[in-house]
C-alpha cells in the first residue's frame, strides 16, 4: 500500500494536477472571501456583528464548502477514471496485482493531496480575510484570539472532512463510470441540482443526503443538522461508498 | 488440425534454432480449457496452452480471435469464465505469486501523456518495488534515454511502443508477454526488436508475443500458436508449422509413369502426395528434395524438375485459420 501511495504521488506531483488542485481550492477560497464579504447582510448569521465573533472566518469559509467539495470530487474522479481511459490501469495491476492495496494506496495519496490543499487554502485565505474584513465593518480582533485560532483549526479540520467526503464520492464515481467526463458531470449534478431538488421537494431528505451532511460538517453543524448527526450519517455513506468502490474494483474485469 | 501433428523428422532436424532440451522442466505457461465468455459470445473458447520454458512463442491469430483476452486472463486482469491456467507453475488465481516475475505489454503501450517517459517508468518501479536503477537500464535497452525526459505525449508511435517494451522489462522478468509489440514500428525498429527478443531468449527469458501477422513472428519464434475464433488451431515448434507451409514439392519425371514410383517413395517417407497435371505434388519440406531425388535415381526414375510450391506464409496461415469451421 505504501508503494501504491508513493507511486500515486509521482503522478499527483504533475504541475497540471497540483495547479488545478491548488488553484481550484485556494482560488475558490479567496474569491469566496472577497465576494462573500460584499454580500454581508443586516440580519441573520451573515452580519458584520456575527462575523466579528471568533468563528467569523470559518462562517465565511464554510459558505464555499460546495465549491471546495467539487474541486476535491473532480480531482479524485479524474485521478481514478483516467487510469481507465489512459489504459494505464493494466500496467499498474501487473505491478501490483493486489487490487485493494492499489486502491487503498491511491486513495490515501488523493486524501493527502485534498487535505493538504484545503489546509493551504485556509492558510492563504486567513490573512486575506484579515486584510479585507475590516473594510466591511468586521472587527477581526477576536479571530486572532486563542478561541479564534481554535475555531480556525477545528473549522479547517471540518472542511478537510467535508472535502475528503466529496473526494470519496469522486473515487466511487470514477470507478463506476471509468471515464472522467461522465464521472465528474454526475458528481456535479448530484451535488448541486439533484440534492437541492430532493431537499426542496422533501425537506426531511436533508437529514440523510450525503452532500447535505458534508456541507453541515463544514459549518460545524447547522440549525437544521446537528454536527454529530451529520458526522454519523456521512460516515455511514462513506462506509457504503468504500465497500461499493472496493467491490467494483476487486471483482470487475479490467478490459481497458 | 487442432494441435501439432508429428512433423516429418526432416523439418525438425533443419530447424535453424535449437529447441530447449526436452526434459522435466515445467512449461512457462500452461492452460486447460481456458475460456472467456462475453455475453453469449466466447472470446476464448477452451484453449489448452503449453508454452515451454525458454522459448519465444508466437501467438498468432486474426483480429478478434482472442489473443488479447487470453493475455489478459494470464495477467489476472480478466477472470476466466471456465478453465485453469498457470504461469511459472502458479495458478492465475494467485497473481501476486507470479506477476512480480512477469513483464507485460498489453494491447499497445499506455502511459500518462503529461509525464516524461522516465517518470512513467518510475511510477511502475515504485509500485512494483523494483530498484529505480532499472529505469536507466531499460531506457538504454530500447535506446530511448535521450528523449526520456520529454512528455510521452510528444513521442512518436514507435517511441511509445519502445517505452512499452522498456516498461515490460522493468522487473527483469522470467516471462515476457508482449501483445502486438511490433505495431507502429518501422522496419528498422522491427528488426531491432527481433534482435532484442532473441537476445532476451538467449538469456533464458520465455517470451510470449502476439501478432496478427504470422510473418512478423515466424522469424523469431521457436514455438507458434495459432488462434482463430477463440480456438487454438495449432501449437508446436515453428518448424512444424513451416513444414506445412513449405509443405509442397512439385515433381516432374522424365516419363510420367515414373511418378508412380516417386509417389511410393514419398509415401514411404511419410508424406502425402497428389497428382496434378502430370506433376506430383508432395506435401514435404524443401529439405526432402535431395533425398527424393536420390531415391528416385536409385529406383531408375529421372526427375526433370523438383520445385517448391510458392504458397506464401500468409496463405498458409489463412489456410489454417479458414480451414476450420466453427
Ligand atoms: N470487454 C469486452 N466486452 C465484450 N467483448 C469483448 C471484450 N473484449 C473483447 N471482446 C471480444 O472478444 C473477442 C476477442 O477479442 P480480443 O481483443 O481478445 O481479440 P484479439 O485477438 O486481441 O484481436 P486484435 O488482433 O484485433 O487485437 C472479440 O470478438 C471482441 O469483440
Ligand atoms: Mg488484441
Coordinates of C-alpha atoms and ligand atoms in Angstrom, one line a residue:
Chain A
X1 CA 0.0 0.0 0.0
X2 CA 2.9 2.3 0.7
X3 CA 4.3 1.6 -2.7
X4 CA 1.0 2.4 -4.3
X5 CA 0.8 5.6 -2.3
X6 CA 4.2 6.7 -3.3
X7 CA 3.7 5.8 -6.9
X8 CA 0.4 7.8 -7.0
X9 CA 2.2 10.8 -5.6
X10 CA 4.6 10.7 -8.6
X11 CA 1.6 11.3 -10.7
X12 CA -0.1 13.8 -8.5
X13 CA 3.1 15.9 -8.5
X14 CA 2.4 16.8 -12.1
X15 CA 2.1 20.6 -12.4
X16 CA -1.3 20.2 -14.1
X17 CA -2.7 18.3 -11.2
X18 CA -1.2 20.5 -8.5
X19 CA -2.2 23.7 -10.2
X20 CA -5.8 22.6 -10.7
X21 CA -6.0 21.3 -7.1
X22 CA -4.3 24.3 -5.5
X23 CA -5.7 26.9 -8.0
X24 CA -9.2 25.5 -7.5
X25 CA -9.2 25.3 -3.8
X26 CA -7.2 28.4 -3.0
X27 CA -8.8 30.4 -5.8
X28 CA -12.3 29.5 -4.7
X29 CA -11.5 30.4 -1.1
X30 CA -10.0 33.7 -1.8
X31 CA -12.7 34.5 -4.3
X32 CA -15.3 33.3 -1.7
X33 CA -14.0 35.7 0.8
X34 CA -13.8 38.7 -1.4
X35 CA -17.2 38.2 -3.0
X36 CA -18.8 36.8 0.2
X37 CA -17.9 39.9 2.2
X38 CA -19.6 42.1 -0.3
X39 CA -22.9 40.4 0.5
X40 CA -22.9 41.0 4.2
X41 CA -26.5 41.3 5.3
X42 CA -28.1 43.2 8.1
X43 CA -29.8 40.2 9.7
X44 CA -29.1 36.5 10.3
X45 CA -25.7 34.8 10.6
X46 CA -24.0 36.8 8.0
X47 CA -23.8 40.3 9.5
X48 CA -20.8 42.3 10.4
X49 CA -21.5 41.8 14.0
X50 CA -21.9 38.0 13.8
X51 CA -18.7 37.7 11.7
X52 CA -16.8 39.7 14.3
X53 CA -17.2 36.7 16.6
X54 CA -14.2 34.4 16.9
X55 CA -15.6 31.9 14.4
X56 CA -16.4 34.6 11.9
X57 CA -13.7 33.5 9.4
X58 CA -14.9 29.9 9.5
X59 CA -18.5 31.1 8.8
X60 CA -17.4 32.8 5.7
X61 CA -15.3 29.9 4.5
X62 CA -17.9 27.3 5.1
X63 CA -20.2 29.0 2.6
X64 CA -17.8 27.8 -0.1
X65 CA -17.8 24.2 1.1
X66 CA -19.7 23.0 -2.0
X67 CA -17.1 24.5 -4.3
X68 CA -14.2 23.1 -2.4
X69 CA -16.0 19.8 -2.3
X70 CA -16.5 19.9 -6.1
X71 CA -12.8 20.5 -6.7
X72 CA -12.0 17.6 -4.5
X73 CA -14.6 15.4 -6.2
X74 CA -13.3 16.4 -9.6
X75 CA -9.6 15.7 -8.8
X76 CA -10.4 12.3 -7.3
X77 CA -12.8 11.3 -10.1
X78 CA -10.2 12.3 -12.7
X79 CA -7.4 10.5 -11.0
X80 CA -9.3 7.2 -10.8
X81 CA -11.1 7.3 -14.1
X82 CA -8.2 8.5 -16.2
X83 CA -6.3 5.3 -15.3
X84 CA -9.1 3.6 -17.3
X85 CA -9.1 6.0 -20.2
X86 CA -5.3 6.1 -20.5
X87 CA -5.2 2.3 -20.2
X88 CA -2.6 2.7 -17.5
X89 CA -4.6 0.6 -15.0
X90 CA -3.5 -2.6 -16.7
X91 CA 0.2 -1.7 -16.2
X92 CA -0.4 -0.8 -12.6
X93 CA -2.3 -4.1 -11.9
X94 CA 0.5 -6.1 -13.4
X95 CA 3.0 -4.5 -11.0
X96 CA 0.5 -4.5 -8.0
X97 CA -1.9 -7.4 -8.5
X98 CA -3.5 -6.9 -5.1
X99 CA -6.2 -4.6 -6.3
X100 CA -7.4 -3.4 -2.9
X101 CA -3.9 -2.5 -1.9
X102 CA -3.5 -0.5 -5.1
X103 CA -6.8 1.3 -4.5
X104 CA -6.0 2.0 -0.8
X105 CA -2.7 3.5 -1.6
X106 CA -4.1 5.6 -4.4
X107 CA -7.0 6.8 -2.3
X108 CA -4.6 7.7 0.6
X109 CA -2.5 9.7 -1.8
X110 CA -5.5 11.6 -3.0
X111 CA -6.6 12.1 0.6
X112 CA -3.3 13.7 1.5
X113 CA -3.5 15.9 -1.6
X114 CA -7.0 17.0 -0.8
X115 CA -6.3 17.6 2.9
X116 CA -3.1 19.5 2.1
X117 CA -4.8 21.8 -0.4
X118 CA -7.6 22.6 1.9
X119 CA -5.2 23.4 4.7
X120 CA -3.2 25.6 2.3
X121 CA -6.3 27.3 1.1
X122 CA -7.2 28.2 4.7
X123 CA -3.7 29.3 5.4
X124 CA -3.8 31.6 2.4
X125 CA -7.4 32.8 2.9
X126 CA -7.0 33.7 6.5
X127 CA -4.6 36.6 6.1
X128 CA -6.6 37.7 3.0
X129 CA -9.7 37.8 5.1
X130 CA -7.9 39.6 7.9
X131 CA -6.9 42.3 5.4
X132 CA -10.2 42.6 3.7
X133 CA -12.8 42.2 6.5
X134 CA -12.2 45.5 8.4
X135 CA -13.2 47.3 5.2
X136 CA -16.6 45.7 5.7
X137 CA -17.1 46.8 9.2
X138 CA -15.9 43.5 10.7
X139 CA -13.8 43.6 13.9
X140 CA -11.3 40.8 13.4
X141 CA -9.5 41.1 16.8
X142 CA -11.3 38.0 18.2
X143 CA -10.3 36.0 15.1
X144 CA -6.7 36.0 16.2
X145 CA -7.5 35.4 19.9
X146 CA -7.0 31.9 21.4
X147 CA -10.6 31.0 20.8
X148 CA -10.3 32.4 17.2
X149 CA -7.3 30.2 16.4
X150 CA -9.0 27.2 18.0
X151 CA -12.0 27.8 15.8
X152 CA -9.7 28.3 12.8
X153 CA -8.1 24.9 13.4
X154 CA -11.3 23.0 14.0
X155 CA -13.0 24.7 11.1
X156 CA -10.1 23.7 8.8
X157 CA -10.4 20.2 10.1
X158 CA -14.1 20.2 9.4
X159 CA -13.6 21.4 5.9
X160 CA -11.0 18.7 5.4
X161 CA -13.5 16.1 6.4
X162 CA -16.0 17.6 4.0
X163 CA -13.6 17.7 1.2
X164 CA -12.5 14.1 1.8
X165 CA -16.2 13.0 1.7
X166 CA -16.5 14.7 -1.7
X167 CA -13.2 13.1 -2.7
X168 CA -14.5 9.7 -1.8
X169 CA -17.6 10.3 -3.9
X170 CA -15.3 11.2 -6.7
X171 CA -13.4 7.9 -6.3
X172 CA -16.6 6.0 -6.4
X173 CA -17.9 7.8 -9.5
X174 CA -14.6 7.4 -11.3
X175 CA -14.7 3.7 -10.6
X176 CA -18.4 3.4 -11.8
X177 CA -18.0 5.5 -15.0
X178 CA -14.4 4.7 -15.8
X179 CA -14.2 7.9 -17.8
X180 CA -13.6 11.4 -16.4
X181 CA -16.3 13.5 -18.1
X182 CA -19.3 11.4 -17.1
X183 CA -17.9 10.8 -13.6
X184 CA -17.3 14.5 -13.0
X185 CA -20.6 15.6 -14.5
X186 CA -22.5 13.1 -12.5
X187 CA -20.7 14.3 -9.3
X188 CA -21.5 17.9 -10.0
X189 CA -25.1 17.1 -11.0
X190 CA -25.7 15.1 -7.8
X191 CA -24.1 17.6 -5.5
X192 CA -25.7 20.7 -6.8
X193 CA -29.1 20.4 -8.5
X194 CA -30.1 16.9 -7.6
X195 CA -29.7 17.1 -3.8
X196 CA -31.1 20.6 -3.9
X197 CA -34.2 19.4 -5.7
X198 CA -34.6 16.5 -3.4
X199 CA -34.4 18.7 -0.3
X200 CA -36.7 21.2 -2.0
X201 CA -39.4 18.6 -2.6
X202 CA -38.9 16.5 0.5
X203 CA -37.4 18.6 3.3
X204 CA -36.7 15.6 5.6
X205 CA -34.2 14.2 3.0
X206 CA -31.9 16.9 4.2
X207 CA -31.1 14.7 7.1
X208 CA -29.9 11.7 5.0
X209 CA -28.4 13.1 1.8
X210 CA -24.6 12.8 1.6
X211 CA -23.7 16.2 0.4
X212 CA -26.1 17.9 2.8
X213 CA -24.2 16.2 5.7
X214 CA -20.8 17.2 4.3
X215 CA -22.0 20.8 4.0
X216 CA -23.2 20.7 7.5
X217 CA -19.9 19.3 8.8
X218 CA -18.0 22.1 7.1
X219 CA -20.1 24.6 9.1
X220 CA -19.6 22.7 12.3
X221 CA -23.3 21.8 12.2
X222 CA -26.2 24.0 11.2
X223 CA -29.5 25.0 12.7
X224 CA -31.1 22.1 10.8
X225 CA -28.5 19.4 11.0
X226 CA -26.5 18.9 14.2
X227 CA -22.8 18.3 13.8
X228 CA -22.8 14.9 15.4
X229 CA -25.7 13.7 13.4
X230 CA -24.1 14.9 10.2
X231 CA -20.9 13.1 11.0
X232 CA -22.7 9.9 11.8
X233 CA -24.8 9.9 8.6
X234 CA -21.8 10.9 6.5
X235 CA -19.8 8.1 8.0
X236 CA -22.5 5.6 7.1
X237 CA -22.4 6.9 3.5
X238 CA -18.6 6.8 3.4
X239 CA -18.6 3.1 4.6
X240 CA -21.1 2.3 1.8
X241 CA -19.0 4.1 -0.8
X242 CA -15.8 2.4 0.3
X243 CA -17.5 -1.0 0.1
X244 CA -19.0 -0.3 -3.3
X245 CA -15.8 1.1 -4.7
X246 CA -13.7 -1.8 -3.4
X247 CA -16.1 -4.4 -4.6
X248 CA -16.3 -2.9 -8.1
X249 CA -12.6 -2.7 -8.3
X250 CA -11.9 -6.1 -6.8
X251 CA -14.2 -8.1 -9.0
X252 CA -14.7 -6.3 -12.2
X253 CA -12.7 -7.3 -15.3
X254 CA -10.1 -4.8 -16.4
X255 CA -10.8 -4.8 -20.2
X256 CA -9.3 -1.4 -21.0
Chain B
X1 CA -5.9 -29.7 -37.2
X2 CA -6.4 -28.9 -33.6
X3 CA -2.9 -29.4 -32.3
X4 CA 0.5 -30.1 -33.6
X5 CA 0.8 -33.3 -35.6
X6 CA 4.0 -35.2 -35.6
X7 CA 6.3 -33.4 -38.0
X8 CA 8.4 -35.2 -40.5
X9 CA 11.8 -35.8 -39.0
X10 CA 13.5 -33.6 -41.6
X11 CA 11.7 -30.5 -40.7
X12 CA 12.8 -30.6 -37.1
X13 CA 16.3 -31.5 -38.0
X14 CA 16.6 -28.5 -40.2
X15 CA 15.1 -26.1 -37.7
X16 CA 17.5 -23.2 -37.6
X17 CA 17.2 -22.6 -33.8
X18 CA 17.9 -25.2 -31.2
X19 CA 14.9 -26.2 -29.2
X20 CA 15.3 -26.3 -25.4
X21 CA 16.4 -29.7 -24.3
X22 CA 13.3 -31.8 -23.6
X23 CA 13.1 -32.7 -20.0
X24 CA 11.1 -32.4 -16.9
X25 CA 11.1 -28.6 -16.9
X26 CA 7.7 -27.3 -16.4
X27 CA 6.1 -25.2 -19.1
X28 CA 6.3 -21.4 -18.5
X29 CA 2.7 -21.0 -19.4
X30 CA 0.0 -23.7 -19.4
X31 CA -3.7 -23.7 -19.5
X32 CA -6.5 -26.2 -19.7
X33 CA -9.9 -25.4 -21.1
X34 CA -9.3 -21.7 -20.6
X35 CA -12.5 -19.9 -21.6
X36 CA -13.9 -16.4 -21.6
X37 CA -17.4 -15.5 -22.5
X38 CA -18.7 -12.0 -23.1
X39 CA -22.4 -12.5 -23.0
X40 CA -23.2 -15.3 -25.3
X41 CA -20.0 -15.0 -27.4
X42 CA -16.9 -17.0 -26.5
X43 CA -13.9 -14.7 -26.9
X44 CA -11.7 -17.5 -25.9
X45 CA -13.1 -21.0 -26.2
X46 CA -11.5 -23.7 -24.1
X47 CA -7.8 -23.4 -25.1
X48 CA -5.1 -25.7 -23.8
X49 CA -1.8 -23.8 -24.0
X50 CA 1.5 -25.3 -23.3
X51 CA 4.5 -23.0 -23.8
X52 CA 7.9 -24.5 -23.0
X53 CA 10.3 -22.6 -20.7
X54 CA 12.8 -20.5 -22.5
X55 CA 11.3 -20.2 -25.9
X56 CA 9.9 -17.3 -27.9
X57 CA 6.3 -18.3 -28.5
X58 CA 4.4 -16.5 -31.3
X59 CA 0.7 -16.2 -30.6
X60 CA -0.9 -15.6 -33.9
X61 CA -4.5 -15.0 -34.9
X62 CA -6.6 -12.7 -37.0
X63 CA -8.2 -9.6 -35.4
X64 CA -10.7 -10.5 -32.8
X65 CA -9.5 -14.1 -32.4
X66 CA -9.0 -13.7 -28.7
X67 CA -5.3 -13.1 -28.3
X68 CA -5.6 -10.0 -26.0
X69 CA -8.3 -11.7 -24.0
X70 CA -6.1 -14.7 -23.4
X71 CA -3.2 -12.5 -22.4
X72 CA -5.5 -10.5 -20.0
X73 CA -6.5 -13.8 -18.4
X74 CA -2.9 -14.8 -18.0
X75 CA -2.2 -11.5 -16.3
X76 CA -5.3 -11.8 -14.0
X77 CA -6.8 -8.6 -15.5
X78 CA -9.8 -10.6 -16.7
X79 CA -11.1 -13.6 -14.9
X80 CA -11.8 -16.7 -16.9
X81 CA -15.4 -18.0 -17.3
X82 CA -14.0 -21.5 -17.2
X83 CA -10.8 -23.4 -17.2
X84 CA -7.5 -23.0 -15.5
X85 CA -4.1 -21.6 -16.3
X86 CA -0.7 -21.5 -14.7
X87 CA 2.2 -19.1 -15.3
X88 CA 5.6 -20.2 -13.9
X89 CA 3.9 -23.0 -12.2
X90 CA 1.5 -20.8 -10.3
X91 CA -2.3 -20.6 -10.8
X92 CA -3.5 -17.4 -12.2
X93 CA -5.8 -17.2 -9.2
X94 CA -2.7 -16.1 -7.2
X95 CA -1.3 -13.3 -9.4
X96 CA 0.7 -11.9 -6.6
X97 CA 2.8 -15.0 -6.6
X98 CA 4.0 -14.8 -10.2
X99 CA 3.4 -11.3 -11.6
X100 CA 6.4 -9.9 -9.9
X101 CA 8.4 -12.2 -12.3
X102 CA 6.4 -11.2 -15.4
X103 CA 6.7 -8.3 -17.7
X104 CA 3.9 -7.3 -20.0
X105 CA 2.9 -5.0 -22.8
X106 CA -0.9 -5.3 -23.3
X107 CA -2.7 -4.1 -26.3
X108 CA -0.4 -1.3 -27.1
X109 CA 1.5 1.0 -24.8
X110 CA -0.4 3.0 -22.3
X111 CA 1.2 5.9 -20.4
X112 CA 0.5 9.2 -18.7
X113 CA 0.8 11.6 -21.5
X114 CA 1.9 14.6 -19.4
X115 CA 4.6 12.7 -17.5
X116 CA 8.0 12.1 -19.0
X117 CA 8.9 8.6 -20.2
X118 CA 11.3 8.3 -17.3
X119 CA 8.7 9.4 -14.8
X120 CA 6.2 6.9 -16.3
X121 CA 8.7 4.1 -15.7
X122 CA 9.3 5.4 -12.1
X123 CA 5.6 5.1 -11.4
X124 CA 5.9 1.4 -12.2
X125 CA 9.2 0.7 -10.4
X126 CA 7.8 2.5 -7.3
X127 CA 4.6 0.5 -7.4
X128 CA 6.3 -2.8 -8.1
X129 CA 9.1 -2.4 -5.5
X130 CA 11.7 -2.5 -8.3
X131 CA 15.1 -0.8 -7.9
X132 CA 15.0 2.6 -9.6
X133 CA 18.3 1.9 -11.3
X134 CA 16.3 -0.4 -13.6
X135 CA 14.8 2.6 -15.3
X136 CA 18.0 3.8 -16.9
X137 CA 18.9 0.2 -17.8
X138 CA 15.7 -0.4 -19.7
X139 CA 15.8 3.0 -21.3
X140 CA 19.2 2.0 -22.7
X141 CA 17.9 -1.3 -23.8
X142 CA 15.3 0.4 -26.1
X143 CA 17.6 3.3 -26.9
X144 CA 15.2 5.9 -25.5
X145 CA 17.4 7.6 -23.0
X146 CA 17.9 10.8 -24.9
X147 CA 14.2 11.5 -25.0
X148 CA 13.3 10.0 -21.7
X149 CA 12.9 13.5 -20.1
X150 CA 10.2 14.5 -22.6
X151 CA 6.5 14.2 -22.1
X152 CA 5.2 11.0 -23.5
X153 CA 2.6 12.9 -25.5
X154 CA 5.4 14.2 -27.6
X155 CA 6.6 10.7 -28.5
X156 CA 6.1 9.1 -31.9
X157 CA 4.1 5.8 -32.0
X158 CA 7.3 3.8 -32.3
X159 CA 8.8 5.6 -29.4
X160 CA 5.8 4.8 -27.2
X161 CA 6.0 1.2 -28.3
X162 CA 9.6 1.1 -27.3
X163 CA 8.8 2.6 -24.0
X164 CA 6.1 0.0 -23.6
X165 CA 8.8 -2.7 -24.1
X166 CA 11.0 -0.9 -21.6
X167 CA 8.2 -0.9 -19.1
X168 CA 7.7 -4.6 -19.6
X169 CA 11.4 -5.2 -19.0
X170 CA 11.5 -3.3 -15.7
X171 CA 11.1 -6.3 -13.3
X172 CA 13.9 -8.3 -15.1
X173 CA 11.1 -10.8 -16.0
X174 CA 11.3 -14.5 -16.3
X175 CA 8.3 -14.4 -18.6
X176 CA 7.7 -11.5 -21.0
X177 CA 4.3 -11.2 -22.5
X178 CA 4.0 -8.8 -25.4
X179 CA 0.7 -8.1 -27.2
X180 CA 1.4 -6.9 -30.7
X181 CA 4.7 -5.2 -29.8
X182 CA 5.6 -4.5 -33.5
X183 CA 2.6 -2.2 -34.1
X184 CA 3.8 1.2 -35.2
X185 CA 7.5 0.1 -35.5
X186 CA 9.3 0.9 -38.8
X187 CA 11.2 -1.9 -40.5
X188 CA 14.4 -1.0 -38.7
X189 CA 12.6 -0.9 -35.4
X190 CA 11.1 -4.4 -36.1
X191 CA 14.5 -5.8 -36.9
X192 CA 15.9 -4.2 -33.7
X193 CA 13.1 -5.7 -31.7
X194 CA 13.6 -9.1 -33.1
X195 CA 17.3 -8.9 -32.2
X196 CA 16.4 -7.8 -28.7
X197 CA 13.9 -10.6 -28.3
X198 CA 16.4 -13.2 -29.4
X199 CA 19.0 -11.8 -27.0
X200 CA 16.5 -12.0 -24.2
X201 CA 15.5 -15.5 -25.1
X202 CA 19.2 -16.5 -25.1
X203 CA 19.3 -15.1 -21.5
X204 CA 16.7 -17.6 -20.6
X205 CA 13.6 -15.4 -20.7
X206 CA 10.4 -17.0 -22.0
X207 CA 8.7 -14.7 -24.4
X208 CA 5.0 -14.9 -25.4
X209 CA 4.4 -12.5 -28.2
X210 CA 1.2 -12.0 -30.1
X211 CA 0.7 -10.7 -33.6
X212 CA -2.0 -10.9 -36.3
X213 CA 0.8 -11.5 -38.8
X214 CA 2.5 -14.8 -38.9
X215 CA 5.4 -13.3 -40.9
X216 CA 6.1 -11.0 -38.1
X217 CA 6.8 -13.7 -35.6
X218 CA 7.8 -16.7 -37.6
X219 CA 11.4 -15.4 -37.9
X220 CA 12.0 -15.1 -34.2
X221 CA 9.6 -17.6 -32.7
X222 CA 10.6 -21.1 -31.7
X223 CA 7.1 -22.0 -30.9
X224 CA 3.9 -21.0 -32.6
X225 CA 0.3 -20.9 -31.5
X226 CA -2.4 -20.2 -34.0
X227 CA -5.7 -18.9 -32.7
X228 CA -9.0 -18.4 -34.6
X229 CA -12.4 -17.5 -33.2
X230 CA -11.1 -18.2 -29.7
X231 CA -9.8 -21.7 -30.5
X232 CA -6.3 -23.0 -30.8
X233 CA -5.8 -24.4 -34.3
X234 CA -2.1 -25.2 -33.9
X235 CA 0.6 -25.1 -31.4
X236 CA 4.0 -26.5 -31.6
X237 CA 7.5 -25.8 -32.8
X238 CA 7.7 -23.2 -35.6
X239 CA 9.5 -25.7 -37.8
X240 CA 6.4 -27.9 -37.7
X241 CA 4.2 -25.1 -38.9
X242 CA 6.7 -24.0 -41.6
X243 CA 6.9 -27.6 -42.8
X244 CA 3.3 -27.2 -43.6
X245 CA 4.0 -24.1 -45.4
X246 CA 6.9 -25.3 -47.4
X247 CA 5.0 -28.5 -47.5
X248 CA 4.7 -28.9 -51.2
X249 CA 7.3 -30.1 -53.7
X250 CA 6.3 -30.1 -57.3
X251 CA 8.0 -33.1 -59.0
X252 CA 8.1 -33.9 -62.7
X253 CA 9.7 -37.1 -64.1
X254 CA 11.2 -37.8 -67.5
X255 CA 8.4 -40.3 -68.1
X256 CA 5.1 -39.7 -66.4
X257 CA 4.9 -43.4 -65.5
X258 CA 7.9 -42.8 -63.2
X259 CA 5.8 -40.6 -61.0
X260 CA 4.1 -43.7 -59.5
X261 CA 7.5 -44.8 -58.2
X262 CA 8.2 -41.3 -56.9
X263 CA 4.8 -41.3 -55.2
X264 CA 5.6 -44.5 -53.4
X265 CA 9.0 -43.2 -52.2
X266 CA 7.3 -40.1 -50.8
X267 CA 4.6 -42.0 -49.2
X268 CA 7.0 -44.4 -47.5
X269 CA 8.8 -41.4 -46.1
X270 CA 5.6 -40.3 -44.6
X271 CA 4.4 -37.6 -46.9
X272 CA 1.1 -37.1 -48.7
X273 CA 1.1 -37.0 -52.5
X274 CA -1.3 -35.9 -55.2
X275 CA -1.1 -35.9 -59.0
X276 CA -1.7 -32.6 -60.7
X277 CA -1.4 -32.1 -64.4
X278 CA 1.4 -34.5 -65.0
X279 CA 3.2 -33.3 -61.9
X280 CA 3.3 -34.9 -58.5
X281 CA 2.6 -32.7 -55.5
X282 CA 4.4 -33.9 -52.4
X283 CA 3.5 -32.5 -49.1
X284 CA 7.1 -32.3 -47.9
X285 CA 9.6 -29.6 -46.9
X286 CA 12.2 -28.5 -49.3
X287 CA 14.8 -30.4 -47.4
X288 CA 13.2 -33.6 -48.6
X289 CA 14.0 -32.8 -52.2
X290 CA 17.6 -34.2 -52.2
X291 CA 16.5 -37.5 -50.6
X292 CA 13.7 -37.8 -53.0
X293 CA 15.9 -37.2 -56.0
X294 CA 18.5 -39.7 -54.8
X295 CA 15.9 -42.4 -54.1
X296 CA 14.2 -41.8 -57.4
X297 CA 17.5 -42.1 -59.2
X298 CA 18.2 -45.3 -57.4
X299 CA 14.9 -46.6 -58.5
X300 CA 15.7 -45.8 -62.1
X301 CA 13.5 -42.7 -62.4
X302 CA 15.0 -39.5 -63.7
X303 CA 13.4 -36.4 -62.2
X304 CA 13.4 -33.4 -64.6
X305 CA 12.0 -30.9 -62.1
X306 CA 11.8 -30.5 -58.4
X307 CA 10.4 -27.2 -57.3
X308 CA 8.9 -25.7 -54.2
X309 CA 5.4 -24.6 -54.4
X310 CA 5.1 -20.9 -53.6
X311 CA 2.3 -20.8 -51.1
X312 CA 3.1 -17.8 -49.0
X313 CA 3.3 -17.7 -45.3
X314 CA 0.1 -15.7 -45.1
X315 CA -1.6 -18.2 -47.3
X316 CA -0.6 -21.0 -45.0
X317 CA -1.9 -19.0 -42.1
X318 CA -5.1 -18.3 -43.9
X319 CA -5.4 -22.0 -44.9
X320 CA -5.0 -22.8 -41.3
X321 CA -7.4 -20.2 -40.0
X322 CA -10.0 -20.6 -42.7
X323 CA -9.9 -24.3 -42.9
X324 CA -11.6 -24.6 -39.6
X325 CA -15.4 -24.1 -39.4
X326 CA -16.9 -23.3 -36.1
Ligands
LIG1 N1 -14.7 -6.2 -22.8 C1 -15.2 -6.9 -23.8 N2 -16.6 -6.9 -23.9 C2 -17.1 -7.6 -24.9 N3 -16.5 -8.3 -25.9 C3 -15.2 -8.3 -25.8 C4 -14.4 -7.5 -24.8 N4 -13.1 -7.7 -25.1 C5 -13.0 -8.5 -26.2 N5 -14.2 -8.8 -26.6 C6 -14.5 -9.7 -27.8 O1 -13.7 -10.8 -27.7 C7 -13.2 -11.2 -29.0 C8 -11.7 -11.3 -28.9 O2 -11.1 -10.0 -28.7 P1 -9.6 -9.9 -28.5 O3 -9.4 -8.4 -28.2 O4 -9.1 -10.8 -27.5 O5 -9.0 -10.2 -29.9 P2 -7.5 -10.1 -30.5 O6 -7.1 -11.4 -31.0 O7 -6.7 -9.5 -29.5 O8 -7.8 -9.1 -31.7 P3 -6.8 -8.0 -32.3 O9 -5.8 -8.6 -33.2 O10 -7.8 -7.1 -33.1 O11 -6.2 -7.2 -31.2 C9 -13.7 -10.2 -29.9 O12 -14.8 -10.7 -30.6 C10 -14.1 -9.0 -29.1 O13 -15.1 -8.3 -29.6
LIG2 MG1 -5.6 -7.7 -29.4

